[in-house]
Short mmCIF file of C-alpha atoms in Angstrom, two decimals:
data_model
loop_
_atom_site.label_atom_id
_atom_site.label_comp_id
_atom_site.label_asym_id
_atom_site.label_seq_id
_atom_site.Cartn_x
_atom_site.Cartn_y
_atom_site.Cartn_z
CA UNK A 232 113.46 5.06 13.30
CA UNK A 233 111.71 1.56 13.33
CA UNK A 234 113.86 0.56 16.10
CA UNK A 235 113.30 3.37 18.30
CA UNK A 236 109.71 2.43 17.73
CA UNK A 237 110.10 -1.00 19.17
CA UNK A 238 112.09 0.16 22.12
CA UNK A 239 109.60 2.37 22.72
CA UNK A 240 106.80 0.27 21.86
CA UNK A 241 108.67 -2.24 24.52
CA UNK A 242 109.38 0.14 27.29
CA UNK A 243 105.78 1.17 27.23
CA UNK A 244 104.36 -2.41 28.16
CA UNK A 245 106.85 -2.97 30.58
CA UNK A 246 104.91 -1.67 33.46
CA UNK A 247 101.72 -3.44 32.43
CA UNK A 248 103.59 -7.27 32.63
CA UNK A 249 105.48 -6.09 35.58
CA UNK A 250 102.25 -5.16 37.47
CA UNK A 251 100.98 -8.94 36.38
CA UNK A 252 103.86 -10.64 37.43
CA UNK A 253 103.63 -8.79 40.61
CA UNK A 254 100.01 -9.82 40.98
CA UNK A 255 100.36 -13.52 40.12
CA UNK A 256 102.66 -13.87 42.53
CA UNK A 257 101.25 -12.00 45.00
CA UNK A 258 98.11 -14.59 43.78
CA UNK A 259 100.27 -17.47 44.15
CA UNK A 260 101.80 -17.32 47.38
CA UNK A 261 98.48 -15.89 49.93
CA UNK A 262 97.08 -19.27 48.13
CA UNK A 263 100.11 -21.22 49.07
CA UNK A 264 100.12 -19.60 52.21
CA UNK A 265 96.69 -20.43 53.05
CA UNK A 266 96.82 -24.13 51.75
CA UNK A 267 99.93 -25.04 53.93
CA UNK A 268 97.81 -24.19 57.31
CA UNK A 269 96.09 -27.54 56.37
CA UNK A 270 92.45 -26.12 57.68
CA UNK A 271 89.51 -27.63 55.95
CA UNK A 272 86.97 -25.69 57.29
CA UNK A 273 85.16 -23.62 54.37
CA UNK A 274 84.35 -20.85 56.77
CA UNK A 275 88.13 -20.62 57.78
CA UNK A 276 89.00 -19.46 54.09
CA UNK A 277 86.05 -17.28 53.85
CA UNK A 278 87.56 -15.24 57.21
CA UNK A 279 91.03 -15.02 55.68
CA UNK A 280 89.63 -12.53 52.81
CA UNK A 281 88.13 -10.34 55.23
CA UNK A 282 88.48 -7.09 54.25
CA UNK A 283 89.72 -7.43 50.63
CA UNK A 284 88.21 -5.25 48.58
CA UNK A 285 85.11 -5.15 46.65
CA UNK A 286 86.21 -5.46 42.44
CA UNK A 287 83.48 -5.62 39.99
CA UNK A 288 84.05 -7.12 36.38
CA UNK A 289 87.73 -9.01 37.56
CA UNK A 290 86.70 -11.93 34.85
CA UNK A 291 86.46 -9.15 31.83
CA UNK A 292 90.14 -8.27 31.38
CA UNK A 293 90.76 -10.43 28.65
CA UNK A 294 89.08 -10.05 25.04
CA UNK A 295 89.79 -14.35 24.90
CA UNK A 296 88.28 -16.03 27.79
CA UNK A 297 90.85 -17.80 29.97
CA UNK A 298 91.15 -18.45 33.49
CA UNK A 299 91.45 -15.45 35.41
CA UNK A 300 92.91 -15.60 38.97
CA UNK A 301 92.38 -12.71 41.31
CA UNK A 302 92.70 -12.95 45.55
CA UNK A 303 93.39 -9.96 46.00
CA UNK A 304 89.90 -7.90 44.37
CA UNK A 305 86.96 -10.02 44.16
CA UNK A 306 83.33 -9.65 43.67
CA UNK A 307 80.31 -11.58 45.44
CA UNK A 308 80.92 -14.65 43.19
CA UNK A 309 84.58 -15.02 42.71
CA UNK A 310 84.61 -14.41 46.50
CA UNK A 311 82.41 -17.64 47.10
CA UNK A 312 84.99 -19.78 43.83
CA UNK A 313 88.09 -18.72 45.55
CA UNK A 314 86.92 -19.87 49.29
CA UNK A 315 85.38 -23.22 47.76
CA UNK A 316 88.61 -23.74 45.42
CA UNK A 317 90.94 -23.43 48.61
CA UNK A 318 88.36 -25.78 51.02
CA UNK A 319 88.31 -28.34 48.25
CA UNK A 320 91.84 -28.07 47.55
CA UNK A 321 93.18 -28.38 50.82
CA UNK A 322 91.17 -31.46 52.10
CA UNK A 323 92.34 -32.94 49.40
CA UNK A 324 96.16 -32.90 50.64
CA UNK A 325 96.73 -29.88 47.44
CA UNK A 326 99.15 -27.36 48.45
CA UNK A 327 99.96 -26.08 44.79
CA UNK A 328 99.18 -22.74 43.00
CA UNK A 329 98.67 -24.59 39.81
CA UNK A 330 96.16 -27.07 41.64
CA UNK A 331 94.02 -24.30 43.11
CA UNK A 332 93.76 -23.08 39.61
CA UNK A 333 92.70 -26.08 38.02
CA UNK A 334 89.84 -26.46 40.45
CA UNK A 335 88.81 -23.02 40.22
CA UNK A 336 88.43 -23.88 36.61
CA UNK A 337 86.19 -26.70 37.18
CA UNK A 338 84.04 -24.64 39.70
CA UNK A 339 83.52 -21.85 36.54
CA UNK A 340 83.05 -23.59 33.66
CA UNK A 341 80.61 -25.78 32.19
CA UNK A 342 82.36 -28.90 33.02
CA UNK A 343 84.98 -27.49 33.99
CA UNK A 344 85.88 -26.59 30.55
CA UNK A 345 86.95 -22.73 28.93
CA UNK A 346 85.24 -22.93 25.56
CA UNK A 347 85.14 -19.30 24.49
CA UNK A 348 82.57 -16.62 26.98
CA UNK A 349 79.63 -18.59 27.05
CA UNK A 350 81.39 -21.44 28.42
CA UNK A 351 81.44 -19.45 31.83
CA UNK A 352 78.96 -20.40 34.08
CA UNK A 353 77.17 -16.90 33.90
CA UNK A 354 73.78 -17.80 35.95
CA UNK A 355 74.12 -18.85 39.16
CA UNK A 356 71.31 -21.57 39.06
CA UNK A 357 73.34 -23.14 35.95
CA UNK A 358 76.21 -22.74 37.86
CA UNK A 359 74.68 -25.03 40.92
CA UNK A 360 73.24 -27.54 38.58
CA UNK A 361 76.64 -28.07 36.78
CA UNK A 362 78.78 -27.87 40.45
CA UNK A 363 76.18 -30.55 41.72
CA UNK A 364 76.72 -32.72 37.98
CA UNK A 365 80.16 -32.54 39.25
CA UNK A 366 79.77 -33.85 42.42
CA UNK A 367 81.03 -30.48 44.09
CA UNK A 368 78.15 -29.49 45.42
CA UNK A 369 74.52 -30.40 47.26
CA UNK A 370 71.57 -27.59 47.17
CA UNK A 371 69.18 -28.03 50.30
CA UNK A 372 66.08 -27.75 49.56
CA UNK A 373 64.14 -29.86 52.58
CA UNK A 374 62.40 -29.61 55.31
CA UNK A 375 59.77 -27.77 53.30
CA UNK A 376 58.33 -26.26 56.48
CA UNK A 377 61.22 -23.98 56.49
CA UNK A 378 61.86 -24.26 52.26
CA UNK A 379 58.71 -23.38 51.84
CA UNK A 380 59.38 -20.72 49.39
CA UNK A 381 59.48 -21.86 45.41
CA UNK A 382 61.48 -20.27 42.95
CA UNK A 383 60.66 -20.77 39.18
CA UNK A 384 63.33 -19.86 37.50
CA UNK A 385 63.07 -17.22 34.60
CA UNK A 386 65.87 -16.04 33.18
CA UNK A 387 66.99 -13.52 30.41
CA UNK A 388 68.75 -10.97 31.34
CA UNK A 389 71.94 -11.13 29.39
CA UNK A 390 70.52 -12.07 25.96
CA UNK A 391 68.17 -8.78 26.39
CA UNK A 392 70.92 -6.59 27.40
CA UNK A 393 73.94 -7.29 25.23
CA UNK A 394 75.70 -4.03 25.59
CA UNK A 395 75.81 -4.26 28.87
CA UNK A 396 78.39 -6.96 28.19
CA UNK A 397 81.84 -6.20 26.46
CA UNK A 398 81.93 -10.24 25.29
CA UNK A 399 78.41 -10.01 23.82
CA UNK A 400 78.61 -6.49 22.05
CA UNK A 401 82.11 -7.80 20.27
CA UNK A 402 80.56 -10.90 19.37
CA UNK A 403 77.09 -10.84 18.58
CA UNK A 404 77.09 -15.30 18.11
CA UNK A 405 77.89 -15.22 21.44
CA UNK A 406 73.99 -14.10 22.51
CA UNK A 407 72.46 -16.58 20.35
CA UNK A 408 74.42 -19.26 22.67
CA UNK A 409 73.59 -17.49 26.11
CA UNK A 410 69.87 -17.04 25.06
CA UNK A 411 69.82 -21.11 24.29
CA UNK A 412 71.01 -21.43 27.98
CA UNK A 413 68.75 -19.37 29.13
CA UNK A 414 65.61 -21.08 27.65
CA UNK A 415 67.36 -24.37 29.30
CA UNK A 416 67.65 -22.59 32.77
CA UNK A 417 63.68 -21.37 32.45
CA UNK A 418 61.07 -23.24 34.07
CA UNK A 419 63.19 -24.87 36.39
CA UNK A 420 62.04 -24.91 39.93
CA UNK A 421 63.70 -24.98 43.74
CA UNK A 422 63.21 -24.57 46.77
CA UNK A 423 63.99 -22.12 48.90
CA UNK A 424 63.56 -20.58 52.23
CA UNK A 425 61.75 -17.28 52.67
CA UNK A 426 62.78 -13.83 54.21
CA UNK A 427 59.90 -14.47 56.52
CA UNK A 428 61.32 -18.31 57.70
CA UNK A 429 64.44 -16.67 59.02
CA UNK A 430 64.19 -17.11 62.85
CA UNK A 431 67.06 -18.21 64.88
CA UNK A 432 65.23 -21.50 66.36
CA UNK A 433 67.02 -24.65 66.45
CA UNK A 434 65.52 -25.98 63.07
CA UNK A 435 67.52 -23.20 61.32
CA UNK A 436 70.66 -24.13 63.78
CA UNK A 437 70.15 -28.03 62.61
CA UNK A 438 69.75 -26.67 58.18
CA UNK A 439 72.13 -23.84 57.92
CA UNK A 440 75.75 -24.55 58.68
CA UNK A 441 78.98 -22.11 59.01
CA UNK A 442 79.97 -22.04 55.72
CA UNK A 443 77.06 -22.84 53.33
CA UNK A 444 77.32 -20.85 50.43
CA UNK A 445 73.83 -18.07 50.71
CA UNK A 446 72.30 -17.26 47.27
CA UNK A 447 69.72 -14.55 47.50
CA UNK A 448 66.64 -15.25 45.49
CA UNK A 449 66.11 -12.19 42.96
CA UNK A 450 62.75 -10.84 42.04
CA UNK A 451 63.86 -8.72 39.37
CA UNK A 452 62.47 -9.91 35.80
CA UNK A 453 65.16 -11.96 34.30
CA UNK A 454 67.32 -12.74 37.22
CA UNK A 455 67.89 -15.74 39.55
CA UNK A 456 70.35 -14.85 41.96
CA UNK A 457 71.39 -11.53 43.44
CA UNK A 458 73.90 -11.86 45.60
CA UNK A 459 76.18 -14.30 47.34
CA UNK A 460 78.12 -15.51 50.28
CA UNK A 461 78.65 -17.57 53.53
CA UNK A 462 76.49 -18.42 56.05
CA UNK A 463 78.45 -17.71 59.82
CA UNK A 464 76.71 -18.26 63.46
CA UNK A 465 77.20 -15.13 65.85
CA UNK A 466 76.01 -16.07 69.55
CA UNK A 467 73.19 -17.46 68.06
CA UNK A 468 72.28 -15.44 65.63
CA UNK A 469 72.46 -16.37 61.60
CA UNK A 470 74.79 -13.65 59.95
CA UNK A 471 75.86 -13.64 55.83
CA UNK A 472 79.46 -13.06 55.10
CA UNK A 473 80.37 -11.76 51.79
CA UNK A 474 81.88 -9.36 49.60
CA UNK A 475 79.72 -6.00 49.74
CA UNK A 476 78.83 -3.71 46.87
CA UNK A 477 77.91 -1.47 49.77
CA UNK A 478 80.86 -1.81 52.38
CA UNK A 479 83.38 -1.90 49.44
CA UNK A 480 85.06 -4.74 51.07
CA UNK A 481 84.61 -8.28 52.39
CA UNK A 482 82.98 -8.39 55.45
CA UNK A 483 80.41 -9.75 58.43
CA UNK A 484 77.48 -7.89 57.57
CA UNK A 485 76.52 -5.67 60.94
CA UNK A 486 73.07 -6.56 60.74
CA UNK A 487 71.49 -10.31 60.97
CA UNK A 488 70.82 -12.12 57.74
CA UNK A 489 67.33 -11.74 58.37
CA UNK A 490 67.63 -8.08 58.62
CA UNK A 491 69.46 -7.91 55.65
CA UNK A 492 67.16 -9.34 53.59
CA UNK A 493 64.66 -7.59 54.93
CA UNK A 494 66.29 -4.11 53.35
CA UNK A 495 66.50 -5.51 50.24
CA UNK A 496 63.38 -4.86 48.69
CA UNK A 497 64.16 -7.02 45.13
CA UNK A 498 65.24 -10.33 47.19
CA UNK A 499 63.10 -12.61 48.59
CA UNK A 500 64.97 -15.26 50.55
CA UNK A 501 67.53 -17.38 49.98
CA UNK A 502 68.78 -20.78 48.51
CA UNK A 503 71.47 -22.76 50.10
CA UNK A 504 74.22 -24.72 48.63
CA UNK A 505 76.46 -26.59 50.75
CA UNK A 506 79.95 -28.30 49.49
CA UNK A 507 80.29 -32.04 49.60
#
């Protein structure tokens, strides 16, 4: 009896490490794939998940946090980590799986470190302070004449909804650590550049490059960032690329960036990061 258990017990979780080995490697060779072109070009990567589709909550499969690796669903953020991990990988001469992962672990946790959940660079304002620590990455915030917006950050949102978050409702320590980094994030203050500064003029042509990561300024109480993505020209016109809550999919948003910020009545502008 106890060994038709097992059998069954085995045969049961077959299909579930099948489908992962399937999806590592799936993982393992676009990346490959992509890294042997030998482009550099941030943008580039960005294009090549066009039309991938739209995941939320990828990072909360696992009850221990570990590096998870996902191409082929992605959300606005792991979108932005997997097109920087690739650029930064590949103009460094990397053309390995393994090395894509490493730096995709250095681009999402403090340091570059997995130390249990709060160890993941949650906030996306923490997340740009620790990137630029690192040396990964520079945050424009001049000419104020176009930055002329100022963002003080004030954040909370996590430590005041806990169940909203599996990690946090199975272990309760685990707020006590997030609401410390919070109350370090709070107060701080950047730059940014208004809803109202977007014009296609040639000082916005000379700031905002193909490629710099956009990071929509939130005005709902307790968040920084809304959303995320790329900045891409179109005949002259600045457009966002990014993966959409509302297309379902990566995409080139139909509608200028200053249009779509416009329609979105809790964002205010945006904040631009741009890899080094």
């Amino acid at each position: 009896m106890m060994n038709k258990l097992l059998v069954f017990i085995v045969l049961s979780l077959m299909p579930i490490c099948i489908n992962a080995a399937n999806d590592k490697e799936v993982d393992s060779i676009f990346v490959e794939r992509l890294l042997a072109s030998g482009h550099t070009d941030v943008l580039w990567f960005a294009k090549q998940f066009i039309g991938r589709p739209y995941v939320a909550h990828t990072l909360e499969i696992n009850r221990e946090e570990t590096l998870v690796v996902n191409t082929r669903e992605v959300d606005c953020t792991t979108f932005v980590e997997n097109v920087l991990a690739l650029t930064m990988c590949s103009r460094r001469g990397e053309r390995c799986f393994s090395d894509f992962k490493h730096q995709l672990m250095q681009l999402r946790y403090r340091k570059g470190v997995i130390n249990a959940y709060p160890s993941r660079l949650h906030y996306f304002s923490d997340w740009i302070i620790d990137n630029e620590s690192m040396g990964y990455v520079t945050e424009i915030q001049k000419p104020t004449s176009l930055f002329s917006g100022l963002q003080t950050v004030s954040v909370h949102w996590m430590s005041t909804h806990p169940g909203s978050y599996r990690a946090l409702r199975e272990n309760p320590d685990f707020s006590d650590v997030i609401k410390q980094q919070e109350q370090k994030l709070t107060g701080k203050q950047c730059r940014f550049i208004p809803t109202r500064n977007v014009v296609n003029n040639k000082l916005m042509r000379e700031i905002v490059h193909d490629g710099d990561v956009i990071a929509t300024v939130s005005t709902k109480n307790g968040l920084d960032i809304a959303h995320l993505g790329f900045a891409i020209w179109k005949n002259g016109v600045l457009c966002f690329l990014d993966a959409s809550s509302i297309h379902k999919k990566v995409v080139v948003e139909p509608t200028s960036l200053r249009q779509y910020l416009t329609k979105r009545k809790q964002v205010c502008g945006f904040r631009l990061i741009r890899l080094k």
